[in-house]
Coordinates of C-alpha atoms in Angstrom, one line a residue:
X1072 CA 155.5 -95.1 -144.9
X1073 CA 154.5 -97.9 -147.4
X1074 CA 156.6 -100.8 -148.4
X1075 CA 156.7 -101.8 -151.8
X1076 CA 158.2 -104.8 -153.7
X1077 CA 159.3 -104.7 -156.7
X1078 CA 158.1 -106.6 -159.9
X1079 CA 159.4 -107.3 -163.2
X1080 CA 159.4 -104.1 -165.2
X1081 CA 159.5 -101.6 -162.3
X1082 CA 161.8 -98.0 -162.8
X1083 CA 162.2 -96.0 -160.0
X1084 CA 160.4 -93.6 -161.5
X1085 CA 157.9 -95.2 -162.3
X1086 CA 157.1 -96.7 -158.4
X1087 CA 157.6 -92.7 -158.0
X1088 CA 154.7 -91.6 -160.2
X1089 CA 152.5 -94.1 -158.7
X1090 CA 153.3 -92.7 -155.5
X1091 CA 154.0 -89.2 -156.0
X1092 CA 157.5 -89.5 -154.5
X1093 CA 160.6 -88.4 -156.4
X1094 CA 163.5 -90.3 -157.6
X1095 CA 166.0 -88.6 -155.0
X1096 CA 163.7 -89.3 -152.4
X1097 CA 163.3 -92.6 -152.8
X1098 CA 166.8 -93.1 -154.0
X1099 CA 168.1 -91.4 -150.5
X1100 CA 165.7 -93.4 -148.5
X1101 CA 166.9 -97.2 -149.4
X1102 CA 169.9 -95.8 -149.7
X1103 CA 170.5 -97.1 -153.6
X1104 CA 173.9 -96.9 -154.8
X1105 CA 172.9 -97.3 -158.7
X1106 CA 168.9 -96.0 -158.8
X1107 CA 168.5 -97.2 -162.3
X1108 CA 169.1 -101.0 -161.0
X1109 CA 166.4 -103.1 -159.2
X1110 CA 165.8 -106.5 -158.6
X1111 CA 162.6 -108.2 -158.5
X1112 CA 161.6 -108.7 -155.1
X1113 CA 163.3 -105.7 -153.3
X1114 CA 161.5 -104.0 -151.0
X1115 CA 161.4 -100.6 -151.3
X1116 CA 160.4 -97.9 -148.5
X1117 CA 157.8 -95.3 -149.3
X1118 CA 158.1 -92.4 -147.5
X1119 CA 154.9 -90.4 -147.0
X1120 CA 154.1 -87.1 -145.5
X1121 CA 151.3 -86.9 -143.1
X1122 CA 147.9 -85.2 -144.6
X1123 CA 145.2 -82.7 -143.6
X1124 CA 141.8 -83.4 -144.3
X1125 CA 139.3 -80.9 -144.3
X1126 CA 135.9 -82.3 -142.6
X1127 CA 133.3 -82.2 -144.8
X1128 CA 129.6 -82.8 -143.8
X1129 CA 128.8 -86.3 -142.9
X1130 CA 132.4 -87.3 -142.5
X1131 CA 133.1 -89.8 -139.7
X1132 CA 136.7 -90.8 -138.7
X1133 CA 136.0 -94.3 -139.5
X1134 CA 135.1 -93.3 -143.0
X1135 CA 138.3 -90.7 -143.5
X1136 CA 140.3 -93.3 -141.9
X1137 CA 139.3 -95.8 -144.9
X1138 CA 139.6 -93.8 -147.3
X1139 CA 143.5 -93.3 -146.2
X1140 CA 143.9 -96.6 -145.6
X1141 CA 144.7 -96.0 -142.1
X1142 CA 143.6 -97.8 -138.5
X1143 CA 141.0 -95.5 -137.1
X1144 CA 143.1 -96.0 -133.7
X1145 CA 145.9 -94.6 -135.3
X1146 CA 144.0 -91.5 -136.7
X1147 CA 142.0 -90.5 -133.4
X1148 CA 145.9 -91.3 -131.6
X1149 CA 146.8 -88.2 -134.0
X1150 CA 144.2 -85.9 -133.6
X1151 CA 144.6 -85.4 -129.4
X1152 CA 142.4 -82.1 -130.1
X1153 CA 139.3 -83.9 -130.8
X1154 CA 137.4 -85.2 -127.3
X1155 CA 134.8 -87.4 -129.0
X1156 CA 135.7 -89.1 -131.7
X1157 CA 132.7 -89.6 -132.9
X1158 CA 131.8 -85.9 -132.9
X1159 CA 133.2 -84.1 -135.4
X1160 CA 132.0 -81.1 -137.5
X1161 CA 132.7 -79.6 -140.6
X1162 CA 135.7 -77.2 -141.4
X1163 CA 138.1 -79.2 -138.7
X1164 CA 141.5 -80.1 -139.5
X1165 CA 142.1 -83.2 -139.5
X1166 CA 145.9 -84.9 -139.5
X1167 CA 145.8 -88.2 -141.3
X1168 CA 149.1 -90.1 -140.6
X1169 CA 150.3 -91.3 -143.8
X1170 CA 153.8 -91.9 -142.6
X1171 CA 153.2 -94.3 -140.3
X1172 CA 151.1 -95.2 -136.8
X1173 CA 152.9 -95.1 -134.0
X1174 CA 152.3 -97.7 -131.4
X1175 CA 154.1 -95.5 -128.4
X1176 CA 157.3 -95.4 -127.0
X1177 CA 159.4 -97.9 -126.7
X1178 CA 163.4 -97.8 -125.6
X1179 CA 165.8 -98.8 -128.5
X1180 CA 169.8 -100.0 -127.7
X1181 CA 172.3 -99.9 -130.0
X1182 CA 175.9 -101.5 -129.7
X1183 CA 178.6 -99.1 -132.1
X1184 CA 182.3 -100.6 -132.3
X1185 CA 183.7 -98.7 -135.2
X1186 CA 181.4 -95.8 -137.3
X1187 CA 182.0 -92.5 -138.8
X1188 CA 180.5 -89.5 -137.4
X1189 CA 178.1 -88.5 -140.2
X1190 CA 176.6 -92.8 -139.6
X1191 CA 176.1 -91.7 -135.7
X1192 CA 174.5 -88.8 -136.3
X1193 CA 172.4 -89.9 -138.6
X1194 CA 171.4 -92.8 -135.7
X1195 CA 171.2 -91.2 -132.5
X1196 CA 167.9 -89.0 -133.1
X1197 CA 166.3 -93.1 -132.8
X1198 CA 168.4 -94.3 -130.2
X1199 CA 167.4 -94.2 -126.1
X1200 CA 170.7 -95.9 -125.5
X1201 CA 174.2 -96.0 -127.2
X1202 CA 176.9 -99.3 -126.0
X1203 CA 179.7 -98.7 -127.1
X1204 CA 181.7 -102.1 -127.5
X1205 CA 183.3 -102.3 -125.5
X1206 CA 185.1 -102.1 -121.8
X1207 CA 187.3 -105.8 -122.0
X1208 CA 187.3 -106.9 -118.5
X1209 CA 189.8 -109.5 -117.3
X1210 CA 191.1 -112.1 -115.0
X1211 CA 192.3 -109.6 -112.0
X1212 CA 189.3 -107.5 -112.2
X1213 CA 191.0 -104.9 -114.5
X1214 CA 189.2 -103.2 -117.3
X1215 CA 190.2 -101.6 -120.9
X1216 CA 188.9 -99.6 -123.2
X1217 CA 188.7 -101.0 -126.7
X1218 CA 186.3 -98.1 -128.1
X1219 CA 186.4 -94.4 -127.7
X1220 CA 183.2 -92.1 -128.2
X1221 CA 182.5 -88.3 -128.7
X1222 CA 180.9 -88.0 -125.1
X1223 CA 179.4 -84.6 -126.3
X1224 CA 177.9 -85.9 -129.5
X1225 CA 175.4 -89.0 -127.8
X1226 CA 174.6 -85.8 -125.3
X1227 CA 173.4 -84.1 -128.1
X1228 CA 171.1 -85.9 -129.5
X1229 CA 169.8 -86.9 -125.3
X1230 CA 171.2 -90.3 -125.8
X1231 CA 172.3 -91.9 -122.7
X1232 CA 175.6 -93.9 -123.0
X1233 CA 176.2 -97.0 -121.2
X1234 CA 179.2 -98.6 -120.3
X1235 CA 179.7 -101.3 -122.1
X1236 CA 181.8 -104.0 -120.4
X1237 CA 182.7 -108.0 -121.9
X1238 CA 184.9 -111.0 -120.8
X1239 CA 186.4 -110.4 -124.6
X1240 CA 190.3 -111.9 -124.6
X1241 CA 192.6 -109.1 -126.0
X1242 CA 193.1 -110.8 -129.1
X1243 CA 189.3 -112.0 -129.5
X1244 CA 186.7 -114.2 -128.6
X1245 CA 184.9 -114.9 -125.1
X1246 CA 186.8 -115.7 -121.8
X1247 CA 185.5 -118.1 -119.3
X1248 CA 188.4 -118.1 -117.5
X1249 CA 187.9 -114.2 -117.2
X1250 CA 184.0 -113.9 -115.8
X1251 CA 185.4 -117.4 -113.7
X1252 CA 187.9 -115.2 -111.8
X1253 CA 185.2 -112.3 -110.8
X1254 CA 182.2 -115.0 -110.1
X1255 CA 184.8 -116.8 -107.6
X1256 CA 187.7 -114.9 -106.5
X1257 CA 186.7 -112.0 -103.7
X1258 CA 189.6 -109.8 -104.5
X1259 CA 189.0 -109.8 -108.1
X1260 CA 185.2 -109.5 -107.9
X1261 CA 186.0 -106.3 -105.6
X1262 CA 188.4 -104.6 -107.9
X1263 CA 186.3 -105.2 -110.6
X1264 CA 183.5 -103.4 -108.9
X1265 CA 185.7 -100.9 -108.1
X1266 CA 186.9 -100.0 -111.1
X1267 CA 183.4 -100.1 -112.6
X1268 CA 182.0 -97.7 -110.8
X1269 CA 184.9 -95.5 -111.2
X1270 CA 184.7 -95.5 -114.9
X1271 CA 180.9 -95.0 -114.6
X1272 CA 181.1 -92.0 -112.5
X1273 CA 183.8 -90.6 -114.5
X1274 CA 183.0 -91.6 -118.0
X1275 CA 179.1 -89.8 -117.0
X1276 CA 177.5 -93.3 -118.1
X1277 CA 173.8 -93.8 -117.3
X1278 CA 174.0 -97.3 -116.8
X1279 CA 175.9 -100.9 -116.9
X1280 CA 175.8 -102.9 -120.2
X1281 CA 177.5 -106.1 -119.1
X1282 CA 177.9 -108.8 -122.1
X1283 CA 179.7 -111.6 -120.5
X1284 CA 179.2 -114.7 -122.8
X1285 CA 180.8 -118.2 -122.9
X1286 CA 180.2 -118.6 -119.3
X1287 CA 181.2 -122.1 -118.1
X1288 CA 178.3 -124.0 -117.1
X1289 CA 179.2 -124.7 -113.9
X1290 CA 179.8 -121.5 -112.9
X1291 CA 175.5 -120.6 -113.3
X1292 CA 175.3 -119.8 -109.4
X1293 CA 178.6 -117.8 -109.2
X1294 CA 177.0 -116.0 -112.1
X1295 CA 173.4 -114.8 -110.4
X1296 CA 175.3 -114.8 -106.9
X1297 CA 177.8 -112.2 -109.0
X1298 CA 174.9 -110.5 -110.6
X1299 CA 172.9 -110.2 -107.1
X1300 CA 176.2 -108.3 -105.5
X1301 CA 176.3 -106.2 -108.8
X1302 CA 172.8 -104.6 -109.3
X1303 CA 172.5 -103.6 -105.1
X1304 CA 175.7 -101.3 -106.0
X1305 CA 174.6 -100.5 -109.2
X1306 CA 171.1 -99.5 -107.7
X1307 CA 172.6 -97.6 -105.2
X1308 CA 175.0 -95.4 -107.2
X1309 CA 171.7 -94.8 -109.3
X1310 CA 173.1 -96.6 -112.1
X1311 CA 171.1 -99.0 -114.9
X1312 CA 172.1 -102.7 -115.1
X1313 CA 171.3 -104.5 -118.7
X1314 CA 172.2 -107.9 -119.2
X1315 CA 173.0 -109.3 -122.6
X1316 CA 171.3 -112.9 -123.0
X1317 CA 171.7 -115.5 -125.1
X1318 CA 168.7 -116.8 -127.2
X1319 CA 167.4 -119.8 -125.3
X1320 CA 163.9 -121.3 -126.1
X1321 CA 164.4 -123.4 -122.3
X1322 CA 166.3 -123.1 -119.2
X1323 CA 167.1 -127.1 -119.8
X1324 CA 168.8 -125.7 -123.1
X1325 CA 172.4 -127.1 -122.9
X1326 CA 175.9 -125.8 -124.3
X1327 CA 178.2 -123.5 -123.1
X1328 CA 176.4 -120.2 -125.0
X1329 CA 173.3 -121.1 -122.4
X1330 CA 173.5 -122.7 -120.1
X1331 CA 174.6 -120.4 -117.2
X1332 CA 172.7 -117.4 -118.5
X1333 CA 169.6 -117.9 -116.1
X1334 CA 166.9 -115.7 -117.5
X1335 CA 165.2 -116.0 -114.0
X1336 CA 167.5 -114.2 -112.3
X1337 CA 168.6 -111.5 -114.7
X1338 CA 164.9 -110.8 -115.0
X1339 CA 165.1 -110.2 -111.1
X1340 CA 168.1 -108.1 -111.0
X1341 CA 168.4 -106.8 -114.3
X1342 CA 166.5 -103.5 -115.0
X1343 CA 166.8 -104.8 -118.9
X1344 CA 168.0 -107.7 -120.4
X1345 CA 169.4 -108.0 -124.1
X1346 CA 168.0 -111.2 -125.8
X1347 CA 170.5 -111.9 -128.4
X1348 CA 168.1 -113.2 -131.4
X1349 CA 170.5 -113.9 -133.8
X1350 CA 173.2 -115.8 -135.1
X1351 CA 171.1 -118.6 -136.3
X1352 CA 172.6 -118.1 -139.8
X1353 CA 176.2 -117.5 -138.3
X1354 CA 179.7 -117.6 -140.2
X1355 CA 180.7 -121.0 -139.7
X1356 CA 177.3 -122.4 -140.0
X1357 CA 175.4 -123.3 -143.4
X1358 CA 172.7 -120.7 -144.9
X1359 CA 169.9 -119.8 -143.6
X1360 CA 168.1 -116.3 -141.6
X1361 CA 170.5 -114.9 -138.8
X1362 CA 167.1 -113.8 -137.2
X1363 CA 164.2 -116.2 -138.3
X1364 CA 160.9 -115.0 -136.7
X1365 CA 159.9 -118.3 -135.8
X1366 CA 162.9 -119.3 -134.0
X1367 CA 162.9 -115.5 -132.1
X1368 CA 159.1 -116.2 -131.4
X1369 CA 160.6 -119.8 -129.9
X1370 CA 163.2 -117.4 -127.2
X1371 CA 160.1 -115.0 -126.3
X1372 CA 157.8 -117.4 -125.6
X1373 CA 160.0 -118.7 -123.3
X1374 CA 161.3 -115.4 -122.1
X1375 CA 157.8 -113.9 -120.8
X1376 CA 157.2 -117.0 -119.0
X1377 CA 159.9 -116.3 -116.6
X1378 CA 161.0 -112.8 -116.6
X1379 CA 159.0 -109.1 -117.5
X1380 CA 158.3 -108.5 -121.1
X1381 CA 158.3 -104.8 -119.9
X1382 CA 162.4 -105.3 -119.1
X1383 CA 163.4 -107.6 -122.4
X1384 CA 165.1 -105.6 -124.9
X1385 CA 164.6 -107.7 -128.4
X1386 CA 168.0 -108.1 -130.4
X1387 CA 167.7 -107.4 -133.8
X1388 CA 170.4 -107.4 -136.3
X1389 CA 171.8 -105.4 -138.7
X1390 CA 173.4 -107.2 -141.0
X1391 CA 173.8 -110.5 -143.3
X1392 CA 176.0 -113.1 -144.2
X1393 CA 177.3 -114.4 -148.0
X1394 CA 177.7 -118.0 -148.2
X1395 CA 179.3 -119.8 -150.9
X1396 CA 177.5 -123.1 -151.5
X1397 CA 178.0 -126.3 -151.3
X1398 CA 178.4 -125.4 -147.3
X1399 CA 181.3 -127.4 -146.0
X1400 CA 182.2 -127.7 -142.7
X1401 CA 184.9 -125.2 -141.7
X1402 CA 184.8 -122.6 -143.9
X1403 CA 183.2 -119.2 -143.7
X1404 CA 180.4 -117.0 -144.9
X1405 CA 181.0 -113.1 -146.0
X1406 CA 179.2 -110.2 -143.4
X1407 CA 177.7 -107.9 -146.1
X1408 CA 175.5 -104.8 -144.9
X1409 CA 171.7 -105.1 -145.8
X1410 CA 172.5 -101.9 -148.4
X1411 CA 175.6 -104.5 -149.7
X1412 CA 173.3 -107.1 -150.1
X1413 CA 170.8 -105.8 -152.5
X1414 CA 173.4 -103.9 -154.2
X1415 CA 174.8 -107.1 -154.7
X1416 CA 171.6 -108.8 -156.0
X1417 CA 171.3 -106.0 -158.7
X1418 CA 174.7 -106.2 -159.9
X1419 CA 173.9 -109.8 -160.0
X1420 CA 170.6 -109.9 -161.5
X1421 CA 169.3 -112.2 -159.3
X1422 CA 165.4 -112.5 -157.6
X1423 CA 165.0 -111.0 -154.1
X1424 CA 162.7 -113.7 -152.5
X1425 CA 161.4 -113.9 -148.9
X1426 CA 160.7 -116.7 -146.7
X1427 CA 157.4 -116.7 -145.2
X1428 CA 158.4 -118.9 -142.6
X1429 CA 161.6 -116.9 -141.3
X1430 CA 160.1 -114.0 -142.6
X1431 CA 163.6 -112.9 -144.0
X1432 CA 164.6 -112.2 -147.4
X1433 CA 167.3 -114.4 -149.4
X1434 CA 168.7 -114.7 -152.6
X1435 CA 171.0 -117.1 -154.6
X1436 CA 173.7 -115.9 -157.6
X1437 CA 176.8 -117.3 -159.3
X1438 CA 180.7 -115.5 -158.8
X1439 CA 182.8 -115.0 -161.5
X1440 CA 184.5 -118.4 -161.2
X1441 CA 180.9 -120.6 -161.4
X1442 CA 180.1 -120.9 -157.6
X1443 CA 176.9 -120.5 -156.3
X1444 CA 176.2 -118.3 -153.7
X1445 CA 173.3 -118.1 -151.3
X1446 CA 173.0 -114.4 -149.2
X1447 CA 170.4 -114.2 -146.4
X1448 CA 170.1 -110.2 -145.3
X1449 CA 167.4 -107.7 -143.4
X1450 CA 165.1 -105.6 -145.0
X1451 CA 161.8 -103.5 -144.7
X1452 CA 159.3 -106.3 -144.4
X1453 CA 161.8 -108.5 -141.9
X1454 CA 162.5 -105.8 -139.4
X1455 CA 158.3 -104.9 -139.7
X1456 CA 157.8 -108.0 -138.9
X1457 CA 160.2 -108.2 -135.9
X1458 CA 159.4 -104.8 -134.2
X1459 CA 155.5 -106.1 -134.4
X1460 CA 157.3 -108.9 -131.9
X1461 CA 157.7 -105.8 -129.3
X1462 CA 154.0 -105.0 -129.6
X1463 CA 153.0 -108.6 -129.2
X1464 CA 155.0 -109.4 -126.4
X1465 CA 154.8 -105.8 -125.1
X1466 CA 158.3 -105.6 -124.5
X1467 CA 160.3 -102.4 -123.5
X1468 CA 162.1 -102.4 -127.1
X1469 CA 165.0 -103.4 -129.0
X1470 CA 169.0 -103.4 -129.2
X1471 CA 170.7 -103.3 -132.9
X1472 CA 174.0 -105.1 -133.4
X1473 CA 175.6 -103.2 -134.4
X1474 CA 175.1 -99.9 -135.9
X1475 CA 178.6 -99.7 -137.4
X1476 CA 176.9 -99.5 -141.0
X1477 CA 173.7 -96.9 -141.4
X1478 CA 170.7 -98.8 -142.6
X1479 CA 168.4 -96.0 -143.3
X1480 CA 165.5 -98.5 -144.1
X1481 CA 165.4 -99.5 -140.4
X1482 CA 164.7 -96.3 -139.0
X1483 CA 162.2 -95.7 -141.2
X1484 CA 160.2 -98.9 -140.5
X1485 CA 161.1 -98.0 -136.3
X1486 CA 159.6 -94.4 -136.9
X1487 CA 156.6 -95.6 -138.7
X1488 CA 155.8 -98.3 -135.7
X1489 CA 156.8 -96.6 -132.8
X1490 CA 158.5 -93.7 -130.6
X1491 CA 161.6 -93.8 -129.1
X1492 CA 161.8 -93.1 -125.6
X1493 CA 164.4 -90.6 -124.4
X1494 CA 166.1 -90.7 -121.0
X1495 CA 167.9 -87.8 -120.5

């Protein structure tokens, strides 16, 4: 897989020729809705087959290597039939991975609330994990179910489900009062418990996936005390325990997002942890990257210094937000998909540019009554630089939120990077 950005001039066809890909192909692969309309600075995904190369004499891997433009680590990693790999002889068949190097296997999350069959299946084959969102939990310990799954269709492509459970009110948003009640009241804690491991056990679940957010500061103790009762029953029925986290650079970091999410202690108890990188750009906030690398860099380096890397799951988004400009205070930006957004931009003819700093695509365009727009989104050279985080850091993976939208794109940059570990 190659990534390719497009420049004044460019057809699809054209980019085709050059890389002896067809139209369809590359048309089904960035999933363009009108093939015949680009925009400068959209980055394309090329999808490549691997190669065979014939040996001829005085070949060397290093030299077929260069002359595929491929790392000579990731060519001897595809060739597991040659010993020495700096003994090879004439007439051998040599694969040449033009697709993509994989770095090994990592595990990959991905939380679902609301997509149609043909999106999951086309998801699961890269997923180690499926949450779906979610179990709402509440002040007596009670739980209910806000999203049903096809249980035979995650099985099917070995993806192990977990249970998804939240302190989400019934008519929306976070509920201190709710993860207040199970931290501190011993009857409620217990029937929560209870009734967790009954839907586990029932439900077939392979693990825990509890998101509890907006936790009131004081109640950081209760919290780890909580999570310490939690993973020993958890552990003991054989269940996983992930934690969702939210992106702190600090444990000083103050507000009522961070402040009682100790990373310490979930990297104790925790067998993953979900670090929620994302929401810098947000809604109600004014334009900029939901997931600039500098500022996810700022959470990691943090992160490793206190808990595994091998049990941090990195949170990557999938989506964008449309803001109309000037930002005022109170008003809201537009979600639109990363395939929305550069559909957008073409209908728009407005320039794709990308920040080197955040390392995120943007653009900027005028609606039909004279306002100014400014639409920050994901796209192949965003995500390549954020899954080159898990290789860094050497963290266990990555968690998508959410995978209500197929972004074909992403999988392709995942599969040329790494493989995804399977659990069951």
């Amino acid at each position: 897989m190659e990534i390719y950005v497009v420049k004044s001039g460019d057809t699809l066809y054209g980019i085709g020729m050059r890389y002896g890909v067809s139209v369809d192909t590359l048309a089904e692969a960035n999933q363009l809705r009108n093939p015949a309309l680009l925009s400068v600075g959209q980055a394309l995904v090329i999808p490549k087959a691997d190669a065979i190369h014939t040996v001829q004499r005085g070949d060397t891997l290093y030299g077929i290597a260069r002359r595929h433009g491929v790392p000579l680590a990731c060519l001897i990693a595809a060739n597991p039939q040659i010993p020495n790999p700096n003994r090879i002889y004439p007439g051998q068949k040599i694969r040449v991975p033009l697709g993509g190097c994989e770095r090994g296997e990592i595990l990959v999350n991905g939380y679902i609330s609301d997509a149609g069959r043909a999106a999951l299946e086309a998801q699961l084959p890269y997923l180690s994990f499926l949450s779906p969102f979610s179990w709402r939990a509440d002040a007596q310990g009670g739980l209910t179910k806000e999203y049903s799954l096809n249980e035979e269709l995650a099985e099917k492509f070995d993806t192990a489900r977990l249970m998804t459970v939240t302190n989400l009110r019934a008519g929306g948003g976070f509920s201190g009062d709710v993860a207040h009640a199970i931290f501190r009241d011993d009857a409620v804690r217990e029937r929560f418990l209870d009734n967790v491991e009954s839907r586990l056990s029932e439900g077939g679940y392979y693990g825990l996936n509890l998101d509890f957010e907006y936790v009131f500061p004081y109640d950081r103790e209760a919290y780890n005390a909580f999570l310490t009762v939690l993973s020993e029953r958890l552990h003991r029925l054989g269940f996983l325990l992930v934690t969702a986290l939210a992106p702190k650079s600090s444990d000083s970091q103050q507000g009522l997002l961070y402040t009682a999410h100790d990373y310490a202690v979930h990297g104790r108890l925790a067998d993953y942890s979900v670090l929620m990188t994302y929401e810098w750009g947000y809604a109600y906030g004014p334009a900029m990257a939901v997931a600039p690398l500098n500022k996810v860099r700022q959470v990691l380096d943090y992160a490793v210094s206190v808990m595994p890397a091998g049990k941090i799951l990195l949170g990557v988004p999938n989506y964008g937000y449309d803001w109309t400009l000037p930002f005022r205070q109170g008003s809201a930006a537009r979600a639109i998909t990363n395939t929305g957004a550069v559909a957008l931009a073409g209908q728009a003819r407005a320039e794709i540019r990308f920040d080197q700093t955040a390392q995120s695509p943007f653009f900027r365009y005028s609606d039909s009554e004279g306002r100014q727009h400014e639409v920050w989104f994901e796209d192949a050279r965003s995500l390549r630089a954020k899954y080159g985080l898990v290789d860094e850091y050497d963290l266990a993976g990555v968690s998508f939120w959410n995978l209500n939208n197929l972004f074909r794109t992403n999988f392709l940059v995942l599969e040329s990077m790494f493989g995804v570990e399977k659990l069951l």
